[in-house]
Short mmCIF file of C-alpha atoms in Angstrom, two decimals:
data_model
loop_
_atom_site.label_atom_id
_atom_site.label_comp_id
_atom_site.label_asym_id
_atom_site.label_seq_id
_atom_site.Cartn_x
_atom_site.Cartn_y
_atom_site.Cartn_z
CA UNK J 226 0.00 0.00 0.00
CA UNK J 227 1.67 3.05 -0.98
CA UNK J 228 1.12 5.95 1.44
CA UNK J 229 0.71 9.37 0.13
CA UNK J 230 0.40 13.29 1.68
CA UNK J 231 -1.05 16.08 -0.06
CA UNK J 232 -0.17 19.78 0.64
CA UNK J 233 -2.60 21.82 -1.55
CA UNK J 234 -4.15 24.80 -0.51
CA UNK J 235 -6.96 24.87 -2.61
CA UNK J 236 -10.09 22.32 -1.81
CA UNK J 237 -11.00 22.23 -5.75
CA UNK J 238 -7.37 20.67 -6.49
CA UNK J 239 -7.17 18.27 -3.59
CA UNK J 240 -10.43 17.05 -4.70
CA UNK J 241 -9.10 16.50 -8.20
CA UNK J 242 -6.11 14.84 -7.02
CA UNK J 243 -8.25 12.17 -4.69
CA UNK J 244 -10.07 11.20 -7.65
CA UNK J 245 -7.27 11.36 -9.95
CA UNK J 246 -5.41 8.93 -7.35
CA UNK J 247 -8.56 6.92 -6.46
CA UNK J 248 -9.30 5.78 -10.10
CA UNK J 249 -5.56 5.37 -11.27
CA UNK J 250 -6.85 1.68 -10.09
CA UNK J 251 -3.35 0.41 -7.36
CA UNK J 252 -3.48 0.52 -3.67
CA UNK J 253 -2.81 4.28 -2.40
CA UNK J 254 -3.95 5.48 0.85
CA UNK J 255 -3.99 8.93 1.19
CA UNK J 256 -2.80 9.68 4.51
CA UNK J 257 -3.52 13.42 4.88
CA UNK J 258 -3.99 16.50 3.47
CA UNK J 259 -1.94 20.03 4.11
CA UNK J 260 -2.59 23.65 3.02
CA UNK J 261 0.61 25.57 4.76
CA UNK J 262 4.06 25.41 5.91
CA UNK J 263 2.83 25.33 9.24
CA UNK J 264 0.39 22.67 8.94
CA UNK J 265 2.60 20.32 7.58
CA UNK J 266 5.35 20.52 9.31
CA UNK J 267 3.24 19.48 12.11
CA UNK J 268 2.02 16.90 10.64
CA UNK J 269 5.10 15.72 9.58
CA UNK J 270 6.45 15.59 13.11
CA UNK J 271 3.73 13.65 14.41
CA UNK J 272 2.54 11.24 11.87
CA UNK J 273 5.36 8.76 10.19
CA UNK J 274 6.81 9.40 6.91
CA UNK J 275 4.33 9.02 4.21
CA UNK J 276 5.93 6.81 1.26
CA UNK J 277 5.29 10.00 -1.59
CA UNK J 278 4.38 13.78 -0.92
CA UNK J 279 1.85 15.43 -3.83
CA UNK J 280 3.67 19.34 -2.71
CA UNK J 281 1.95 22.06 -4.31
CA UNK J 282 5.01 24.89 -4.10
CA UNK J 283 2.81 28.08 -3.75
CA UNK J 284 0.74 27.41 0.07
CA UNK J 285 -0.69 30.52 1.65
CA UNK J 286 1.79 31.26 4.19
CA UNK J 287 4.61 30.49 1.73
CA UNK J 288 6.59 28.03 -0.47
CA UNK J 289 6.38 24.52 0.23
CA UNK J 290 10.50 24.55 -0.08
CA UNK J 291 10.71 25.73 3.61
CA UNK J 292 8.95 22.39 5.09
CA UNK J 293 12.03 20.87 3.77
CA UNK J 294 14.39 23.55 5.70
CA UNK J 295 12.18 22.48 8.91
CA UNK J 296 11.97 19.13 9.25
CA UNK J 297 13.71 15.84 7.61
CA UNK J 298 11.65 15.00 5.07
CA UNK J 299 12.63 11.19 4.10
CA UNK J 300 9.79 10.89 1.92
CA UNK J 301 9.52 11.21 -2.36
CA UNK J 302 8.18 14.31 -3.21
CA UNK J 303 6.35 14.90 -6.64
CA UNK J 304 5.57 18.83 -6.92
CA UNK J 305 2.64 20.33 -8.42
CA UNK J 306 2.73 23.69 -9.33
CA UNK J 307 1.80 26.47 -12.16
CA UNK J 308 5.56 27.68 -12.61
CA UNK J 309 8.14 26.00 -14.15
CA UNK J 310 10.89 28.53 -12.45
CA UNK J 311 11.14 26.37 -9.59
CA UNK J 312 11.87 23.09 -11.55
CA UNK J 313 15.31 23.16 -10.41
CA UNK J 314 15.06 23.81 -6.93
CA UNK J 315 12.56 21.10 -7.02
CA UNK J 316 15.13 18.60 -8.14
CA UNK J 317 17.36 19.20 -5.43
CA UNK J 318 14.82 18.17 -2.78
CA UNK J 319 13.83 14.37 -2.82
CA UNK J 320 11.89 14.92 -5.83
CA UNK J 321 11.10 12.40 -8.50
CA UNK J 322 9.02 14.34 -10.71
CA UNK J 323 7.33 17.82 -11.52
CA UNK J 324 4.21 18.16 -12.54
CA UNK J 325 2.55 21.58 -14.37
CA UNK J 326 -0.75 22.66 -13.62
CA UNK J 327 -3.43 21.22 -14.38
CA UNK J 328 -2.62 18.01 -13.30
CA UNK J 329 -3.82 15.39 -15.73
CA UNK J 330 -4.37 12.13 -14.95
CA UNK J 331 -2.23 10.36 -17.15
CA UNK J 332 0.69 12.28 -15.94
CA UNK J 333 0.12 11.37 -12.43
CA UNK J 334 0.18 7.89 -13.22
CA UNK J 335 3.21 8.25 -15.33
CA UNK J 336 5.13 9.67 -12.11
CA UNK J 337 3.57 7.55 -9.91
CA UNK J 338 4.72 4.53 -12.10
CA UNK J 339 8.44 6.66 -11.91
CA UNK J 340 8.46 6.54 -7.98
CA UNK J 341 7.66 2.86 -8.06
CA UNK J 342 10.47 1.62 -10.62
CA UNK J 343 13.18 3.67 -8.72
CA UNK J 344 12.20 1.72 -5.45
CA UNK J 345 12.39 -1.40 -6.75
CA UNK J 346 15.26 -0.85 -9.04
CA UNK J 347 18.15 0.70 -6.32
CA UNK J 348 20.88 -0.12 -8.96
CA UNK J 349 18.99 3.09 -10.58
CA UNK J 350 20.03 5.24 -7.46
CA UNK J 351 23.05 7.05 -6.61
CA UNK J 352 25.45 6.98 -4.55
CA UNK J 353 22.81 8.20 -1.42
CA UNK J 354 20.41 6.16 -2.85
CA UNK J 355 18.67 8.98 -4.23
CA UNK J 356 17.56 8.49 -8.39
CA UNK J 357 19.70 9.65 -10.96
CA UNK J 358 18.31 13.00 -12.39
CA UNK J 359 19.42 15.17 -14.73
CA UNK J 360 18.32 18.55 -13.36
CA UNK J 361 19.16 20.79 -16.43
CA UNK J 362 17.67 18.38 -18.81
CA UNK J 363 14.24 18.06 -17.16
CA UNK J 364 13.97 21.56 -16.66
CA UNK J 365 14.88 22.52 -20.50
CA UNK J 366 11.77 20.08 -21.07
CA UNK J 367 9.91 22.31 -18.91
CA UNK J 368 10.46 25.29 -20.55
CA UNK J 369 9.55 23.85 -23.69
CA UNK J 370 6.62 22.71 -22.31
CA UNK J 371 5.59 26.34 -21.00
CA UNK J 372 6.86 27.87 -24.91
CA UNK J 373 4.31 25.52 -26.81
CA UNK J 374 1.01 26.25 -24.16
CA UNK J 375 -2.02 26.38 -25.90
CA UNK J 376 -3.77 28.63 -24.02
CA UNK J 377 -7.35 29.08 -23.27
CA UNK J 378 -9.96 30.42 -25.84
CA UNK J 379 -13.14 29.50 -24.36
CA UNK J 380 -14.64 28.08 -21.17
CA UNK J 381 -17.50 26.18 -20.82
CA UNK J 382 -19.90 27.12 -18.49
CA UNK J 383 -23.41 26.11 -17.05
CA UNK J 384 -26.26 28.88 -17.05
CA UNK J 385 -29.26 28.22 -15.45
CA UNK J 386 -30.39 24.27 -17.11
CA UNK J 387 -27.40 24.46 -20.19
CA UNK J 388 -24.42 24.99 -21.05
CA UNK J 389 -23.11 28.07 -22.83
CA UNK J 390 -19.62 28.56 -24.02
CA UNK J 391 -17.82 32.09 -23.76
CA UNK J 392 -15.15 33.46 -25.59
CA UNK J 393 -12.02 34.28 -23.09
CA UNK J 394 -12.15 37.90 -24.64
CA UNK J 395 -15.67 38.65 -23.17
CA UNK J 396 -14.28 37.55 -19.58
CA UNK J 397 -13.67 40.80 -17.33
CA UNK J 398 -12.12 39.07 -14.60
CA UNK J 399 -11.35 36.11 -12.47
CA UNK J 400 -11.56 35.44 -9.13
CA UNK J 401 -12.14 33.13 -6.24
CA UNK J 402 -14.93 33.75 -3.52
CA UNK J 403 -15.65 30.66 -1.00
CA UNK J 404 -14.40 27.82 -2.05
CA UNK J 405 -15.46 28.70 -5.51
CA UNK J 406 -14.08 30.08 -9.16
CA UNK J 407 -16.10 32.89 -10.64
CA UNK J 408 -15.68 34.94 -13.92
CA UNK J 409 -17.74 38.28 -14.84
CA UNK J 410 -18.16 39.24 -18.62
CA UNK J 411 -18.16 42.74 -19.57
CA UNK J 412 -21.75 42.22 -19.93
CA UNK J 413 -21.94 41.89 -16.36
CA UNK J 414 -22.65 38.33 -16.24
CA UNK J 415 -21.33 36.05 -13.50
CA UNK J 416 -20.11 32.16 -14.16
CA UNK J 417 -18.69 29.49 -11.91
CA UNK J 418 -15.53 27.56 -13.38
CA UNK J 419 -14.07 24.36 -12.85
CA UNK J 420 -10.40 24.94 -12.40
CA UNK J 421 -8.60 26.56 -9.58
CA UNK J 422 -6.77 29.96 -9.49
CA UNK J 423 -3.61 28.25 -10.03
CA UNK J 424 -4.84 25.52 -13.15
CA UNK J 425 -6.12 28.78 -14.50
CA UNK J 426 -2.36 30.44 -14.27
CA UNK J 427 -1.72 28.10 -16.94
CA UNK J 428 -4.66 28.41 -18.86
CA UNK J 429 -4.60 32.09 -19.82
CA UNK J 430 -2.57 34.08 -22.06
CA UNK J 431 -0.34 36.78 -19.69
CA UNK J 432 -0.64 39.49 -22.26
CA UNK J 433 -4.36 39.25 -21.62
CA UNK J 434 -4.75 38.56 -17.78
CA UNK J 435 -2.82 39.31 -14.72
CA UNK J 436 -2.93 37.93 -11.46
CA UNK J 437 -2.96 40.15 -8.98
CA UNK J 438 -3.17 38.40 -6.14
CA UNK J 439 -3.60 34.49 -5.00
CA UNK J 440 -7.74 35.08 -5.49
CA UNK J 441 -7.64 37.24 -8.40
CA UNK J 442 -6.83 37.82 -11.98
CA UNK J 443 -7.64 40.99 -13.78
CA UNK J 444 -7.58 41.76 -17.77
CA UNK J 445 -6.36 45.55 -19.03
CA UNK J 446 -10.22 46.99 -20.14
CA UNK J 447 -11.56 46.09 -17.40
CA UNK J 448 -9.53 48.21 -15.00
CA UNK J 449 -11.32 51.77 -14.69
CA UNK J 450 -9.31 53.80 -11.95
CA UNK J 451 -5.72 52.86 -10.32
CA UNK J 452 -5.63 54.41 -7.32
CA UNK J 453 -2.92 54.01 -4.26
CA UNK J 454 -3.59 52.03 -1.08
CA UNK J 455 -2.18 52.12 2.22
CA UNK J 456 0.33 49.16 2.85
CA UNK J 457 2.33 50.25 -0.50
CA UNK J 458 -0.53 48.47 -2.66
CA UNK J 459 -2.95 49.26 -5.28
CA UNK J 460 -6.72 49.81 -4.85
CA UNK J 461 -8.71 49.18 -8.49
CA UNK J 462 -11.51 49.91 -9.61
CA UNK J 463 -13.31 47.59 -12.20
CA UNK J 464 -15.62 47.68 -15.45
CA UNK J 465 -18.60 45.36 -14.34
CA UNK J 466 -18.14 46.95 -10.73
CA UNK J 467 -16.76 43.95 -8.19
CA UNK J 468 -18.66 44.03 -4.78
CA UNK J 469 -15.65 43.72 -2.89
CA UNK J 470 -12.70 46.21 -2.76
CA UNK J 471 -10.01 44.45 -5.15
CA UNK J 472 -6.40 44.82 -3.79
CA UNK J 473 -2.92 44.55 -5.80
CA UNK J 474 -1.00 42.77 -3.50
CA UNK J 475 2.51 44.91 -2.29
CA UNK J 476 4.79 42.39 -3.87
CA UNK J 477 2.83 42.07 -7.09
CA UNK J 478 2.75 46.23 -7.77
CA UNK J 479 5.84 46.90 -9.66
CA UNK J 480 5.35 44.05 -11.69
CA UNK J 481 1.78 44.83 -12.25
CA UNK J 482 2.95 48.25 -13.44
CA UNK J 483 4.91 46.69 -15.90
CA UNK J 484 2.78 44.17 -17.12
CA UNK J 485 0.15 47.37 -18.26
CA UNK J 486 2.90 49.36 -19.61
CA UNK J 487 3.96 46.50 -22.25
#
């Protein structure tokens, strides 16, 4: 029975990942589930070592890099993230694959099937009995993965009793409220997606849409007025009107200011 930890912070991916793991049809028991640095680490220090750690690298009170600096970790970690930047950082933590947001199902499997040969084939291992990894090659595979991205042109959405399709240049905005993914059209129209903030990251073009913080992503004609906010960030208002004040987050300004003068 392999043993295996999540740390996600969003509930819409850790569902997807349960049912990704349930169906891949061999005997996993999922152990646990983590949103933070904190969290896990104290689970880590008072549950034993799960055979493989699913590590999301972006958790809401920081990377998932400094559980590693807390505790030793002697578990396999597969990370699943939206950025290929950290691919070789990754590497250099027990990690025996990397997988890009959205996380299909096939490539789960693949990994999973990865983690299992290098256990029962040591003579694959180094010298510490970690596998043999070629860092710079996986992560030039990463970046050509990221170059060729098809990205997003419409999302399918239900309205009412049907479903409707809508073109990603009608979408306003992004964001997450509740548990929940919502986009407004400039028509003022309001839709529930399937996908998380992150699986979206990958999903839309970054001429077109910015993220401005973890629960938001914001396209340039729908920003009305730029205005400063306390705390060094950026108050905006939007075109449909949001409900709630919408917030550039401080470390996310200057490059937000770049991003709309390109």
């Amino acid at each position: 029975m392999m043993k295996v930890l999540i740390i996600e912070d969003e509930d819409l991916a850790v569902a997807k990942l349960k049912r990704s793991l349930q169906s891949i049809g061999r005997d996993i028991e999922i152990v646990g589930t983590t949103d933070s640095v904190e969290g896990t680490v104290e689970w880590l220090n008072k549950n034993p070592a799960p055979d493989l750690i699913l590590a999301d690298i972006e958790l809401v009170d920081g990377q998932s890099f400094e559980i590693f600096n807390r505790v030793e970790v002697s578990s396999t970690v597969i990370f699943t993230t939206s950025y290929d930047e950290y691919a070789l950082k990754a590497f250099k933590v027990n990690s025996v694959d990397y997988l890009l947001k959205p996380v299909q199902k096939e490539e789960l499997e693949a990994a999973l099937n990865k983690f299992t040969n290098w256990i029962e084939k040591p003579k694959q291992a180094g010298a510490q009995g970690q596998p043999v990894v070629n860092i710079e090659n996986l992560a030039a595979q990463l970046h050509q993965h990221m170059n060729t991205r098809q990205y997003r042109r419409r999302f399918l959405v239900k309205s009412v009793q049907k479903l409707v399709s809508i073109n990603v240049e009608d979408i306003a905005y992004f964001y997450s409220e509740e548990k929940l993914v919502f986009f407004k059209t400039y028509n003022n129209k309001r839709f529930v997606v399937d996908y998380t903030m992150d699986e979206l990251e990958n999903m839309l073009q970054p001429e077109n849409f910015y993220r401005i913080s973890r629960s938001f992503f914001v396209s340039p004609a729908a920003l009305d007025q730029i205005n400063d906010y306390f705390g060094h960030r950026l108050a905006l208002k939007l075109r449909p009107d949001h409900e709630k004040e919408v917030i550039v987050s401080r470390e996310k300004v200057t490059d937000f200011k770049h991003w709309l003068g390109k």
